[in-house]
Each structure stands twice: as C-alpha cells, then as structure tokens.
mmCIF file of C-alpha atoms and ligand atoms in Angstrom:
data_model
loop_
_atom_site.group_PDB
_atom_site.id
_atom_site.type_symbol
_atom_site.label_atom_id
_atom_site.label_comp_id
_atom_site.label_asym_id
_atom_site.label_seq_id
_atom_site.Cartn_x
_atom_site.Cartn_y
_atom_site.Cartn_z
ATOM 1 C CA MET A 1 14.317 7.454 0.496
ATOM 2 C CA SER A 2 12.543 5.200 -1.801
ATOM 3 C CA ARG A 3 9.439 5.875 -0.034
ATOM 4 C CA VAL A 4 9.990 9.386 -0.976
ATOM 5 C CA LYS A 5 10.869 8.639 -4.660
ATOM 6 C CA GLU A 6 8.054 6.284 -4.944
ATOM 7 C CA ASN A 7 5.605 9.013 -3.519
ATOM 8 C CA LEU A 8 6.997 11.385 -5.757
ATOM 9 C CA ILE A 9 6.674 9.307 -8.859
ATOM 10 C CA GLU A 10 3.338 7.724 -8.470
ATOM 11 C CA LEU A 11 2.105 11.799 -7.770
ATOM 12 C CA GLY A 12 3.755 12.479 -11.018
ATOM 13 C CA SER A 13 1.919 9.462 -12.938
ATOM 14 C CA LEU A 14 -1.581 10.790 -10.921
ATOM 15 C CA GLY A 15 -0.462 14.496 -12.779
ATOM 16 C CA ARG A 16 -0.052 13.266 -16.572
ATOM 17 C CA LYS A 17 -2.913 12.734 -18.909
ATOM 18 C CA ASP A 18 -1.387 9.315 -20.076
ATOM 19 C CA GLY A 19 -0.572 8.691 -16.367
ATOM 20 C CA ALA A 20 2.996 7.773 -17.057
ATOM 21 C CA ARG A 21 5.369 7.230 -14.397
ATOM 22 C CA VAL A 22 8.968 9.007 -14.729
ATOM 23 C CA GLU A 23 11.846 7.496 -12.772
ATOM 24 C CA SER A 24 14.377 9.233 -14.358
ATOM 25 C CA TYR A 25 15.510 12.466 -16.447
ATOM 26 C CA GLU A 26 16.172 9.870 -19.652
ATOM 27 C CA GLN A 27 12.657 8.927 -19.330
ATOM 28 C CA LEU A 28 11.229 12.210 -19.520
ATOM 29 C CA ASP A 29 8.659 12.846 -22.491
ATOM 30 C CA THR A 30 9.591 16.728 -23.253
ATOM 31 C CA ASP A 31 5.994 17.079 -24.163
ATOM 32 C CA LYS A 32 4.050 15.308 -21.862
ATOM 33 C CA GLY A 33 4.095 17.203 -18.525
ATOM 34 C CA LEU A 34 1.631 17.529 -15.205
ATOM 35 C CA TRP A 35 -1.624 19.199 -15.926
ATOM 36 C CA ARG A 36 -2.872 18.796 -12.207
ATOM 37 C CA LEU A 37 -4.761 21.764 -12.379
ATOM 38 C CA GLU A 38 -6.710 23.007 -9.163
ATOM 39 C CA GLY A 39 -10.147 20.854 -9.006
ATOM 40 C CA ASN A 40 -9.702 18.701 -12.205
ATOM 41 C CA GLU A 41 -9.609 14.960 -12.057
ATOM 42 C CA LEU A 42 -5.797 14.557 -11.961
ATOM 43 C CA SER A 43 -5.828 16.747 -9.094
ATOM 44 C CA LYS A 44 -8.747 15.102 -7.372
ATOM 45 C CA ALA A 45 -7.010 11.582 -7.625
ATOM 46 C CA SER A 46 -3.618 13.242 -6.628
ATOM 47 C CA LYS A 47 -5.228 14.519 -3.599
ATOM 48 C CA ASP A 48 -6.768 11.028 -2.466
ATOM 49 C CA TYR A 49 -3.422 9.333 -3.006
ATOM 50 C CA LEU A 50 -1.795 12.144 -1.112
ATOM 51 C CA VAL A 51 -4.172 12.007 1.800
ATOM 52 C CA GLU A 52 -4.131 8.194 2.143
ATOM 53 C CA THR A 53 -0.222 8.395 2.442
ATOM 54 C CA MET A 54 -0.662 11.151 5.328
ATOM 55 C CA GLU A 55 -2.940 8.841 7.142
ATOM 56 C CA GLU A 56 -0.685 5.938 6.911
ATOM 57 C CA ALA A 57 1.957 8.327 8.622
ATOM 58 C CA GLY A 58 -0.663 8.955 11.231
ATOM 59 C CA LEU A 59 -1.584 12.349 10.629
ATOM 60 C CA GLU A 60 -4.782 13.886 11.761
ATOM 61 C CA ILE A 61 -6.327 15.102 8.650
ATOM 62 C CA ARG A 62 -8.169 18.437 8.559
ATOM 63 C CA PHE A 63 -9.470 20.261 5.197
ATOM 64 C CA ASP A 64 -10.119 23.754 5.195
ATOM 65 C CA ARG A 65 -13.086 25.924 3.960
ATOM 66 C CA ALA A 66 -10.770 26.865 0.780
ATOM 67 C CA GLY A 67 -9.494 23.132 0.321
ATOM 68 C CA ASN A 68 -6.321 23.265 2.146
ATOM 69 C CA ILE A 69 -5.320 19.734 3.350
ATOM 70 C CA PHE A 70 -3.533 19.895 6.857
ATOM 71 C CA GLY A 71 -1.896 16.947 8.691
ATOM 72 C CA ARG A 72 -1.043 17.206 12.221
ATOM 73 C CA LYS A 73 1.447 15.370 14.516
ATOM 74 C CA GLU A 74 0.803 16.250 18.388
ATOM 75 C CA GLY A 75 3.745 17.313 20.256
ATOM 76 C CA THR A 76 4.560 16.380 24.127
ATOM 77 C CA ASP A 77 3.238 19.993 24.520
ATOM 78 C CA PRO A 78 0.372 20.559 22.435
ATOM 79 C CA GLY A 79 -0.065 24.123 23.975
ATOM 80 C CA ARG A 80 3.003 25.263 22.343
ATOM 81 C CA LYS A 81 3.062 26.659 18.767
ATOM 82 C CA ALA A 82 3.594 24.547 15.643
ATOM 83 C CA VAL A 83 6.365 24.122 13.274
ATOM 84 C CA MET A 84 4.532 23.894 9.985
ATOM 85 C CA SER A 85 5.991 22.648 6.549
ATOM 86 C CA GLY A 86 4.739 21.797 3.151
ATOM 87 C CA SER A 87 4.124 23.354 -0.439
ATOM 88 C CA HIS A 88 1.394 22.841 -2.939
ATOM 89 C CA LEU A 89 0.037 19.683 -5.167
ATOM 90 C CA ASP A 90 -1.146 21.860 -8.063
ATOM 91 C CA SER A 91 0.925 21.946 -11.343
ATOM 92 C CA VAL A 92 1.345 24.721 -14.156
ATOM 93 C CA LYS A 93 0.064 23.685 -17.604
ATOM 94 C CA ASN A 94 2.164 20.746 -18.908
ATOM 95 C CA GLY A 95 4.501 21.347 -15.728
ATOM 96 C CA GLY A 96 6.984 19.060 -13.871
ATOM 97 C CA GLN A 97 6.449 16.611 -11.060
ATOM 98 C CA PHE A 98 8.671 18.181 -8.351
ATOM 99 C CA ASP A 99 7.414 21.504 -8.023
ATOM 100 C CA GLY A 100 5.270 21.683 -5.117
ATOM 101 C CA PRO A 101 5.178 17.785 -4.324
ATOM 102 C CA LEU A 102 8.925 17.962 -3.404
ATOM 103 C CA GLY A 103 7.733 20.136 -0.302
ATOM 104 C CA VAL A 104 5.109 18.331 0.601
ATOM 105 C CA ILE A 105 6.369 14.570 0.232
ATOM 106 C CA GLY A 106 9.325 16.351 2.087
ATOM 107 C CA ALA A 107 7.488 17.382 5.092
ATOM 108 C CA LEU A 108 5.583 14.051 5.230
ATOM 109 C CA GLU A 109 8.976 12.002 4.793
ATOM 110 C CA ALA A 110 10.215 14.374 8.013
ATOM 111 C CA VAL A 111 7.115 13.313 10.197
ATOM 112 C CA ARG A 112 7.545 9.451 8.805
ATOM 113 C CA VAL A 113 11.394 9.421 10.122
ATOM 114 C CA ILE A 114 10.284 11.307 13.555
ATOM 115 C CA ASN A 115 7.398 8.847 14.132
ATOM 116 C CA GLU A 116 10.395 5.743 13.443
ATOM 117 C CA GLU A 117 13.145 7.198 15.472
ATOM 118 C CA GLY A 118 10.549 7.835 18.423
ATOM 119 C CA PHE A 119 12.129 11.301 18.496
ATOM 120 C CA GLU A 120 10.189 13.812 20.934
ATOM 121 C CA HIS A 121 9.153 17.257 19.940
ATOM 122 C CA SER A 122 7.636 19.362 22.196
ATOM 123 C CA ARG A 123 6.095 21.383 19.444
ATOM 124 C CA PRO A 124 3.211 19.747 17.390
ATOM 125 C CA ILE A 125 3.866 19.501 13.431
ATOM 126 C CA GLU A 126 1.622 20.601 11.071
ATOM 127 C CA VAL A 127 1.884 19.189 7.233
ATOM 128 C CA ALA A 128 0.331 21.746 5.083
ATOM 129 C CA VAL A 129 -1.292 21.326 1.153
ATOM 130 C CA PHE A 130 -1.679 24.852 0.126
ATOM 131 C CA VAL A 131 -4.888 24.762 -2.753
ATOM 132 C CA GLY A 132 -4.601 26.722 -5.884
ATOM 133 C CA GLU A 133 -0.550 27.887 -5.670
ATOM 134 C CA GLU A 134 0.284 28.155 -9.147
ATOM 135 C CA GLY A 135 -2.646 30.167 -10.890
ATOM 136 C CA SER A 136 -3.124 27.817 -13.619
ATOM 137 C CA ALA A 137 -6.567 27.006 -13.099
ATOM 138 C CA PHE A 138 -7.783 30.004 -10.947
ATOM 139 C CA GLU A 139 -5.911 32.801 -12.443
ATOM 140 C CA ARG A 140 -4.775 34.451 -9.148
ATOM 141 C CA GLY A 141 -2.043 32.223 -7.387
ATOM 142 C CA LEU A 142 -0.877 31.755 -4.107
ATOM 143 C CA ILE A 143 -4.514 31.565 -2.957
ATOM 144 C CA GLY A 144 -4.510 28.528 -0.398
ATOM 145 C CA SER A 145 -1.750 30.387 1.498
ATOM 146 C CA GLU A 146 -2.934 33.900 1.255
ATOM 147 C CA VAL A 147 -6.396 32.891 2.487
ATOM 148 C CA LEU A 148 -4.616 31.846 5.670
ATOM 149 C CA THR A 149 -3.630 35.263 6.446
ATOM 150 C CA GLY A 150 -6.442 37.087 6.208
ATOM 151 C CA ALA A 151 -5.726 39.121 2.997
ATOM 152 C CA ILE A 152 -8.227 37.529 1.007
ATOM 153 C CA SER A 153 -11.572 36.137 2.546
ATOM 154 C CA TYR A 154 -12.940 32.534 2.185
ATOM 155 C CA ASP A 155 -15.784 33.427 0.180
ATOM 156 C CA GLU A 156 -13.718 35.217 -2.303
ATOM 157 C CA VAL A 157 -11.648 32.612 -2.816
ATOM 158 C CA LEU A 158 -14.218 29.985 -3.223
ATOM 159 C CA ASN A 159 -15.893 31.861 -5.845
ATOM 160 C CA LEU A 160 -13.114 32.532 -7.774
ATOM 161 C CA ALA A 161 -14.064 30.921 -11.312
ATOM 162 C CA ASN A 162 -11.497 29.024 -13.845
ATOM 163 C CA SER A 163 -10.964 29.655 -17.622
ATOM 164 C CA ASP A 164 -14.407 27.371 -17.800
ATOM 165 C CA GLY A 165 -16.079 29.361 -15.184
ATOM 166 C CA GLU A 166 -16.462 26.767 -12.938
ATOM 167 C CA LEU A 167 -16.182 28.355 -8.956
ATOM 168 C CA LEU A 168 -13.394 26.686 -7.048
ATOM 169 C CA LYS A 169 -16.131 25.497 -4.302
ATOM 170 C CA ASN A 170 -17.453 23.291 -7.228
ATOM 171 C CA VAL A 171 -14.589 21.926 -8.002
ATOM 172 C CA LEU A 172 -13.183 20.646 -4.724
ATOM 173 C CA GLY A 173 -15.379 17.985 -4.275
ATOM 174 C CA ASP A 174 -14.786 15.941 -1.064
ATOM 175 C CA TYR A 175 -11.942 18.362 -0.593
ATOM 176 C CA ARG A 176 -13.691 21.063 1.302
ATOM 177 C CA GLY A 177 -13.974 21.006 5.152
ATOM 178 C CA GLU A 178 -14.786 23.560 7.988
ATOM 179 C CA PHE A 179 -11.480 23.381 9.594
ATOM 180 C CA LEU A 180 -9.735 26.821 10.343
ATOM 181 C CA MET A 181 -6.142 27.159 10.609
ATOM 182 C CA ASP A 182 -5.263 29.742 13.251
ATOM 183 C CA LEU A 183 -1.695 30.896 12.123
ATOM 184 C CA GLY A 184 -1.709 32.287 15.679
ATOM 185 C CA GLY A 185 -1.005 28.966 16.613
ATOM 186 C CA VAL A 186 1.966 28.377 14.301
ATOM 187 C CA GLU A 187 5.798 29.373 15.129
ATOM 188 C CA TYR A 188 7.546 28.627 12.271
ATOM 189 C CA PHE A 189 6.897 27.648 8.535
ATOM 190 C CA VAL A 190 9.559 26.248 6.174
ATOM 191 C CA GLU A 191 9.238 24.905 2.778
ATOM 192 C CA LEU A 192 11.438 22.638 0.859
ATOM 193 C CA HIS A 193 11.429 23.429 -3.197
ATOM 194 C CA PRO A 194 13.448 22.917 -5.967
ATOM 195 C CA GLU A 195 15.229 26.414 -7.106
ATOM 196 C CA GLN A 196 13.394 26.552 -10.173
ATOM 197 C CA GLY A 197 16.627 28.543 -11.896
ATOM 198 C CA PRO A 198 20.154 28.316 -12.845
ATOM 199 C CA VAL A 199 22.182 29.177 -9.755
ATOM 200 C CA LEU A 200 22.744 26.273 -7.811
ATOM 201 C CA ASP A 201 23.001 23.626 -10.694
ATOM 202 C CA THR A 202 25.893 26.020 -12.547
ATOM 203 C CA GLU A 203 27.717 26.517 -9.268
ATOM 204 C CA GLY A 204 27.406 22.665 -8.220
ATOM 205 C CA ILE A 205 25.904 23.645 -5.029
ATOM 206 C CA PRO A 206 23.533 21.249 -3.505
ATOM 207 C CA VAL A 207 21.300 23.538 -1.190
ATOM 208 C CA GLY A 208 20.174 26.881 -1.283
ATOM 209 C CA ILE A 209 18.921 28.609 2.130
ATOM 210 C CA VAL A 210 16.259 31.323 0.626
ATOM 211 C CA GLU A 211 17.274 35.119 2.410
ATOM 212 C CA SER A 212 14.252 36.711 0.442
ATOM 213 C CA ILE A 213 11.565 35.907 -2.124
ATOM 214 C CA THR A 214 10.720 37.862 -5.231
ATOM 215 C CA GLY A 215 7.638 40.225 -5.040
ATOM 216 C CA LEU A 216 5.282 39.094 -7.733
ATOM 217 C CA TYR A 217 2.637 41.403 -9.647
ATOM 218 C CA TRP A 218 0.338 39.816 -12.444
ATOM 219 C CA LEU A 219 -1.770 42.065 -14.795
ATOM 220 C CA ARG A 220 -4.819 40.674 -17.075
ATOM 221 C CA VAL A 221 -5.094 43.103 -19.843
ATOM 222 C CA VAL A 222 -7.826 42.759 -22.298
ATOM 223 C CA ILE A 223 -7.725 44.939 -25.481
ATOM 224 C CA GLU A 224 -11.040 45.228 -27.593
ATOM 225 C CA GLY A 225 -10.747 46.388 -31.350
ATOM 226 C CA GLU A 226 -13.261 45.512 -33.979
ATOM 227 C CA GLU A 227 -13.546 42.042 -35.460
ATOM 228 C CA ASN A 228 -13.986 42.245 -39.442
ATOM 229 C CA HIS A 229 -13.186 40.578 -42.661
ATOM 230 C CA ALA A 230 -9.465 40.017 -43.196
ATOM 231 C CA GLY A 231 -10.075 40.518 -47.373
ATOM 232 C CA THR A 232 -12.822 43.420 -47.341
ATOM 233 C CA THR A 233 -11.011 45.787 -44.646
ATOM 234 C CA PRO A 234 -8.975 48.365 -46.040
ATOM 235 C CA MET A 235 -5.768 48.973 -43.474
ATOM 236 C CA LYS A 236 -6.283 52.151 -42.706
ATOM 237 C CA MET A 237 -9.872 51.231 -41.385
ATOM 238 C CA ARG A 238 -9.107 48.201 -38.902
ATOM 239 C CA LYS A 239 -9.091 48.219 -35.324
ATOM 240 C CA ASP A 240 -6.961 45.164 -35.040
ATOM 241 C CA ALA A 241 -6.738 43.920 -31.326
ATOM 242 C CA LEU A 242 -3.855 41.309 -31.808
ATOM 243 C CA VAL A 243 -1.689 44.533 -33.318
ATOM 244 C CA LYS A 244 -1.993 46.525 -30.523
ATOM 245 C CA ALA A 245 -1.258 43.615 -28.319
ATOM 246 C CA ALA A 246 1.879 43.069 -29.839
ATOM 247 C CA GLU A 247 2.982 46.268 -29.388
ATOM 248 C CA ILE A 248 2.611 45.705 -25.654
ATOM 249 C CA VAL A 249 4.395 42.254 -25.634
ATOM 250 C CA SER A 250 7.476 43.803 -27.502
ATOM 251 C CA PHE A 251 6.962 46.817 -24.924
ATOM 252 C CA VAL A 252 7.330 44.945 -21.701
ATOM 253 C CA HIS A 253 10.224 42.774 -23.124
ATOM 254 C CA GLU A 254 12.345 45.728 -24.052
ATOM 255 C CA LYS A 255 11.503 47.554 -20.996
ATOM 256 C CA ALA A 256 12.425 44.379 -18.772
ATOM 257 C CA LEU A 257 15.869 44.296 -20.485
ATOM 258 C CA ASP A 258 16.551 47.714 -19.760
ATOM 259 C CA MET A 259 15.422 47.310 -16.042
ATOM 260 C CA ALA A 260 17.193 44.157 -15.494
ATOM 261 C CA GLU A 261 20.326 45.994 -16.972
ATOM 262 C CA LYS A 262 19.813 49.114 -14.945
ATOM 263 C CA THR A 263 19.339 47.646 -11.687
ATOM 264 C CA ASN A 264 20.307 44.598 -9.728
ATOM 265 C CA GLY A 265 19.767 41.980 -12.488
ATOM 266 C CA SER A 266 16.680 40.310 -10.732
ATOM 267 C CA PHE A 267 13.979 42.160 -12.447
ATOM 268 C CA VAL A 268 12.186 40.385 -14.715
ATOM 269 C CA ALA A 269 9.025 40.562 -16.944
ATOM 270 C CA THR A 270 7.087 37.799 -19.108
ATOM 271 C CA VAL A 271 3.775 37.804 -21.518
ATOM 272 C CA GLY A 272 3.011 34.334 -20.661
ATOM 273 C CA ARG A 273 -0.422 34.263 -22.175
ATOM 274 C CA LEU A 274 -2.049 35.724 -25.143
ATOM 275 C CA GLU A 275 -5.362 34.637 -25.917
ATOM 276 C CA VAL A 276 -6.892 35.808 -29.253
ATOM 277 C CA HIS A 277 -10.639 36.076 -30.004
ATOM 278 C CA PRO A 278 -11.947 35.026 -32.124
ATOM 279 C CA SER A 279 -8.117 33.395 -33.553
ATOM 280 C CA ALA A 280 -9.360 32.438 -37.117
ATOM 281 C CA THR A 281 -6.766 33.247 -39.998
ATOM 282 C CA ASN A 282 -9.489 35.341 -41.954
ATOM 283 C CA ILE A 283 -10.917 37.701 -39.263
ATOM 284 C CA ILE A 284 -9.315 40.655 -37.850
ATOM 285 C CA PRO A 285 -8.874 39.659 -33.992
ATOM 286 C CA GLY A 286 -11.479 41.771 -32.208
ATOM 287 C CA ARG A 287 -10.427 40.876 -28.742
ATOM 288 C CA VAL A 288 -7.329 39.849 -27.261
ATOM 289 C CA GLU A 289 -6.391 38.767 -23.292
ATOM 290 C CA LEU A 290 -2.832 39.116 -22.226
ATOM 291 C CA GLY A 291 -1.307 37.884 -19.031
ATOM 292 C CA ILE A 292 1.697 39.877 -17.439
ATOM 293 C CA ASP A 293 4.075 38.402 -14.674
ATOM 294 C CA ILE A 294 6.390 41.475 -13.278
ATOM 295 C CA ARG A 295 8.639 40.160 -10.541
ATOM 296 C CA ASP A 296 11.695 41.796 -8.351
ATOM 297 C CA VAL A 297 12.969 41.483 -4.978
ATOM 298 C CA ASN A 298 13.267 45.147 -5.112
ATOM 299 C CA GLN A 299 9.162 46.649 -4.631
ATOM 300 C CA GLY A 300 10.690 50.207 -6.231
ATOM 301 C CA ASN A 301 11.450 48.844 -9.459
ATOM 302 C CA ILE A 302 8.155 46.642 -9.878
ATOM 303 C CA ASP A 303 6.092 49.963 -8.987
ATOM 304 C CA VAL A 304 8.427 51.617 -11.650
ATOM 305 C CA PHE A 305 7.458 49.166 -14.256
ATOM 306 C CA LYS A 306 3.889 48.483 -13.574
ATOM 307 C CA ALA A 307 3.199 52.376 -13.947
ATOM 308 C CA ALA A 308 4.853 52.314 -17.422
ATOM 309 C CA VAL A 309 2.959 49.375 -18.266
ATOM 310 C CA THR A 310 -0.390 50.805 -17.102
ATOM 311 C CA ASP A 311 0.729 53.935 -19.277
ATOM 312 C CA LYS A 312 1.077 52.120 -22.216
ATOM 313 C CA VAL A 313 -2.163 50.023 -22.008
ATOM 314 C CA ALA A 314 -3.875 53.865 -21.542
ATOM 315 C CA GLU A 315 -2.082 55.013 -24.804
ATOM 316 C CA VAL A 316 -3.976 52.009 -26.717
ATOM 317 C CA SER A 317 -7.432 52.833 -25.419
ATOM 318 C CA ARG A 318 -6.948 56.653 -26.663
ATOM 319 C CA VAL A 319 -7.020 54.690 -30.246
ATOM 320 C CA PRO A 320 -10.486 55.813 -31.936
ATOM 321 C CA GLY A 321 -12.578 52.608 -31.265
ATOM 322 C CA MET A 322 -10.297 50.760 -29.190
ATOM 323 C CA LYS A 323 -10.797 49.715 -25.542
ATOM 324 C CA ALA A 324 -8.079 48.688 -23.249
ATOM 325 C CA LYS A 325 -8.227 47.593 -19.642
ATOM 326 C CA ALA A 326 -5.735 46.157 -17.153
ATOM 327 C CA GLN A 327 -7.022 44.284 -14.239
ATOM 328 C CA VAL A 328 -4.599 43.570 -11.114
ATOM 329 C CA LEU A 329 -4.512 39.876 -10.145
ATOM 330 C CA VAL A 330 -1.885 39.439 -7.934
ATOM 331 C CA ASP A 331 0.250 42.202 -5.799
ATOM 332 C CA LYS A 332 2.460 40.590 -3.641
ATOM 333 C CA PRO A 333 5.662 42.352 -1.956
ATOM 334 C CA PRO A 334 8.752 40.649 -1.654
ATOM 335 C CA CYS A 335 9.649 39.375 1.540
ATOM 336 C CA LEU A 336 12.393 38.852 3.693
ATOM 337 C CA CYS A 337 13.091 35.200 5.706
ATOM 338 C CA SER A 338 13.251 34.454 9.142
ATOM 339 C CA GLY A 339 17.043 34.539 10.485
ATOM 340 C CA GLU A 340 15.702 31.950 13.097
ATOM 341 C CA VAL A 341 14.721 29.391 10.499
ATOM 342 C CA ILE A 342 17.767 30.398 8.561
ATOM 343 C CA GLU A 343 20.129 29.571 11.218
ATOM 344 C CA ALA A 344 18.445 26.335 11.684
ATOM 345 C CA ILE A 345 18.630 25.466 7.820
ATOM 346 C CA GLU A 346 22.697 26.788 8.481
ATOM 347 C CA ARG A 347 22.727 24.450 11.360
ATOM 348 C CA ALA A 348 21.374 21.388 9.598
ATOM 349 C CA VAL A 349 23.398 21.887 6.117
ATOM 350 C CA ARG A 350 26.582 21.971 8.799
ATOM 351 C CA GLU A 351 25.672 18.889 10.724
ATOM 352 C CA LEU A 352 25.336 17.240 7.480
ATOM 353 C CA GLY A 353 28.809 18.460 5.910
ATOM 354 C CA LEU A 354 26.949 19.927 2.901
ATOM 355 C CA GLU A 355 27.478 22.830 0.879
ATOM 356 C CA ALA A 356 24.996 25.892 0.837
ATOM 357 C CA ARG A 357 24.581 29.277 -0.234
ATOM 358 C CA LYS A 358 22.353 31.856 0.627
ATOM 359 C CA MET A 359 20.300 33.133 -2.367
ATOM 360 C CA SER A 360 16.906 34.792 -3.146
ATOM 361 C CA SER A 361 13.948 33.075 -5.046
ATOM 362 C CA GLY A 362 13.113 34.426 -8.196
ATOM 363 C CA ALA A 363 10.043 32.134 -8.149
ATOM 364 C CA ALA A 364 6.776 33.051 -5.852
ATOM 365 C CA HIS A 365 5.955 30.805 -3.143
ATOM 366 C CA ASP A 366 3.214 30.172 -0.435
ATOM 367 C CA ALA A 367 6.107 30.890 1.954
ATOM 368 C CA GLN A 368 5.868 34.675 1.179
ATOM 369 C CA ASN A 369 2.314 34.571 2.313
ATOM 370 C CA LEU A 370 3.409 32.947 5.427
ATOM 371 C CA ALA A 371 6.236 35.269 6.254
ATOM 372 C CA GLY A 372 4.021 37.894 7.079
ATOM 373 C CA LYS A 373 2.625 35.967 10.039
ATOM 374 C CA VAL A 374 5.248 33.553 11.002
ATOM 375 C CA LYS A 375 8.941 32.755 10.884
ATOM 376 C CA THR A 376 9.522 31.500 7.703
ATOM 377 C CA ALA A 377 12.024 30.268 5.328
ATOM 378 C CA MET A 378 12.885 27.942 2.321
ATOM 379 C CA ILE A 379 15.399 25.137 1.437
ATOM 380 C CA PHE A 380 15.857 25.066 -2.115
ATOM 381 C CA VAL A 381 17.771 22.119 -4.115
ATOM 382 C CA GLN A 382 18.890 22.032 -7.609
ATOM 383 C CA SER A 383 17.095 22.036 -10.554
ATOM 384 C CA ALA A 384 18.578 19.966 -13.595
ATOM 385 C CA ASN A 385 19.551 22.570 -16.146
ATOM 386 C CA GLY A 386 17.702 25.104 -14.052
ATOM 387 C CA ILE A 387 14.419 24.377 -16.023
ATOM 388 C CA SER A 388 10.884 24.257 -14.384
ATOM 389 C CA HIS A 389 7.824 25.001 -14.994
ATOM 390 C CA SER A 390 8.041 22.540 -17.944
ATOM 391 C CA PRO A 391 8.116 18.795 -18.749
ATOM 392 C CA ARG A 392 11.776 18.897 -18.669
ATOM 393 C CA GLU A 393 11.736 20.101 -14.911
ATOM 394 C CA TRP A 394 13.968 17.372 -12.857
ATOM 395 C CA THR A 395 15.870 17.161 -9.444
ATOM 396 C CA SER A 396 17.970 14.496 -9.120
ATOM 397 C CA TRP A 397 16.897 11.841 -6.665
ATOM 398 C CA GLU A 398 20.136 12.237 -4.646
ATOM 399 C CA ASP A 399 19.186 16.017 -4.724
ATOM 400 C CA VAL A 400 15.823 15.187 -3.249
ATOM 401 C CA GLU A 401 17.545 12.830 -0.476
ATOM 402 C CA THR A 402 19.533 15.669 0.458
ATOM 403 C CA GLY A 403 16.741 18.359 0.363
ATOM 404 C CA VAL A 404 14.520 16.010 2.932
ATOM 405 C CA ASN A 405 17.663 15.303 5.017
ATOM 406 C CA VAL A 406 18.033 19.029 5.588
ATOM 407 C CA LEU A 407 14.226 19.431 6.098
ATOM 408 C CA THR A 408 13.897 16.580 8.558
ATOM 409 C CA ARG A 409 16.786 18.118 10.839
ATOM 410 C CA VAL A 410 15.527 21.464 10.481
ATOM 411 C CA ILE A 411 11.752 20.321 11.864
ATOM 412 C CA LYS A 412 13.750 18.562 14.517
ATOM 413 C CA ASP A 413 15.546 21.510 15.681
ATOM 414 C CA LEU A 414 12.608 23.770 15.479
ATOM 415 C CA SER A 415 10.297 21.260 17.177
ATOM 416 C CA GLY A 416 12.596 19.579 19.663
HETATM 417 O O1 HGY B 501 5.146 31.390 -10.581
HETATM 418 C C1 HGY B 501 5.861 31.097 -9.537
HETATM 419 O O2 HGY B 501 6.890 31.621 -9.272
HETATM 420 C C2 HGY B 501 5.751 29.813 -8.726
HETATM 421 O O3 HGY B 501 5.920 28.804 -9.266
HETATM 422 N N1 HGY B 501 4.294 29.811 -8.560
HETATM 423 MN MN1 MN B 502 6.043 25.953 -6.245
HETATM 424 MN MN1 MN B 503 5.577 26.511 -9.756
#
C-alpha cells in the first residue's frame, strides 16, 4: 500500500505548479490544485515518472498514435483476449490528485501484486493510460479512449487544438508511437475511480459498483454583438454579448432545476466556462464564449434539454446585429455496464467482506467509450465530502487500499 500511496503522492506533486507533495487531507492547499493539462510540462513530467514505474513493474510499454500509453503483462495463453484496466493522467484545471491516477496506479499495483504472488493468469493484462480524458486542454474530452473505438480518427484527434492553438500532435513530445491497440483483442475493461459525488460518503459505504454511466453532451456557444464604448453608447443602441450570455446561463440553470425535479433527479446541466472578449470594464463585450455541460443517465432528457438550449441560442441570433452559434463538442450516450464484470466485482467485495452498493456514475469516464466494444464496469471508492474537480478532492488512504484490493481481485478473477 505504501507503494501506491507514494505513487499517488508523487504524481500529485508532479501535477502541481509548486510541486507540493500532499499526503493528507489536512495538507491540502485549497487553491493549489493540479494543472496537469494534456501536453503541458506537468503532463510530460508525470508521464516520465509513470512510464518508469510501469517499466519497473516489468510491463511491455507501447505508445499509440494518439499518445495513449499501454503496459502489457503476458498471460500463459497470449492468444486469449486481454483484461484491460486503467484510467487517465490528465487533470482538470486546479483539480485533485485522485481523479484518474487512482485508476492508473490501481491497475499497475494489481500487476505488481500478481507478479509478487506469482499468480498464474491465462489472459494477458493491459494497463491503459488514456490521453486527454478531461477535455481541460483539448475541449472535447475522452479522446484517448474514443479513438480506440474508431468513433474519431487518429488524425482528427492529433489535429485538435488547445486554447493556445497548439495541436495535440505537437505537444505529445516523446509520447507518441505507432502502436495500434485493437480492442478486438480485449475481453474486459475495469476502471477504478473516485465516485466524485456524495453518495458513498454520505451513506458510509466503501465501494460502489457502477451499473450505468451518464450520457454527456457539451456545447460551445459563441455570441457576437458589438464592442463599443461603455460611456458613450446609449443603452438602446447596445449589442451586448454578455447580457445575452447571462440570459443563457440563467435559462440553463432554471430549466435544469425544473428537469431534475420532474425526472429521476440525475439530470444536471452546467455552464462551466464563460470567456468575455475583450473583458475590459469600460468596453461593451462584443464576444462571449460559453461551455455548456449537459448530463443524464436518460438520453431522452438530454435530447429535450439540448433542443431547448439550441432554441434559446437561435433566439439570440434573431436579435438585429447579433449572432449566436452552438457547436457540439461531445455527444456521448449513457451506457450500461457488463453484468459479467459487475458479478466479478460483487465476488471480490464478498470475498473481502466489504459493504458495496450498485449505482450510476454522474461523471463521464473512459469506461463509457470502452463499454461499446468490450465488457466493462467500474469500481468506485469514496470522495471525501463528495468533492471532486477541485483542489479539495480527496480519497482516504484506507479507501485507496480498499479500491486497489477489490480491483486486484477482479483482475485476477477475469484473467485467471
Ligand atoms: O467530466 C467528467 O465527468 C470527467 O471527470 N471527465
Ligand atoms: Mn476521471
Ligand atoms: Mn474528471
């Protein structure tokens, strides 16, 4: 366990601008989170450390064309389809040190334990580190696992631009190879992840068995009005892009509250990004960009909501002298997890005498891309106070150990 703790603390340190090592919840500096955005210097330093740690575990390392990292441990029957486990390394802006790395280090630890025990497994085991899961650098999200499914091409992924206009292919550095992971050679995928919500924490249950993962829909909305002088432009003559953006922000929030109340309660919508141009106190904003995140485990609710938001945006573009357009960045349906993998997780928690509960995931994950191609499920452990995508994100070392123990048993069960 101390190996896992050291790996997660070191990766946390490599993801912070000040390099701080945080070993306990009390040490968290609530505004010094992780900035490990895909392709930045923190990302490269973290991959250097992770790859070294994977090599020490005897894994055969391969980089695919999009920058995904795979570490393979052969089984006694290499011809059998593999058991894959892993997650992502990139973080959100000012994020926490468990979202992603817990699943990567958890899979790596399972391999180290299997090595030490000399456990014989017929299926090969693949440890996966997916590129660009968060969409915090390349505003699409889940791209590393999506490219494996063929839903997006490698060229399309490599030519995605970040907010500085840098293309993914030019920021991956040494972490680009020619390897092609064929999911036809993978039977199971299991991902260990912090729940990132309040359910396990409030119910005091250590393990979540994920049965379904939320649908995810991202819209980039651009509103264009007319920059003008804040002092000399009469109110009636203004084409203020921020005023219209504010109407959309309120519309999204009010309608989401209403929809969550009227449906199964898992519906959420957020305007998490708002960029005002040129953003000066004495200039009427001429251009505003919004990032809208819409989610539910029920696709019908997403469809109704996205149509209402698109209509609202169209309303703005009917205002004389103003333009508004909405671009779809992510359109991921909700997914159901594999009963076979869920049963393997249930066996593991029973053997370990742990309390567990089945649940859906409000967060999106690489697992939902894999679920379309291989038998997939997820293991959740508690997020302290239900917080994530925040410097205050924390999972106790005891829960980390619990999650890793369950994951290890599941990987042994599925690969044995
Ligand atoms: O946004 C999400 O749900 C995930 O953490 N990327
Ligand atoms: Mn994640
Ligand atoms: Mn995340």
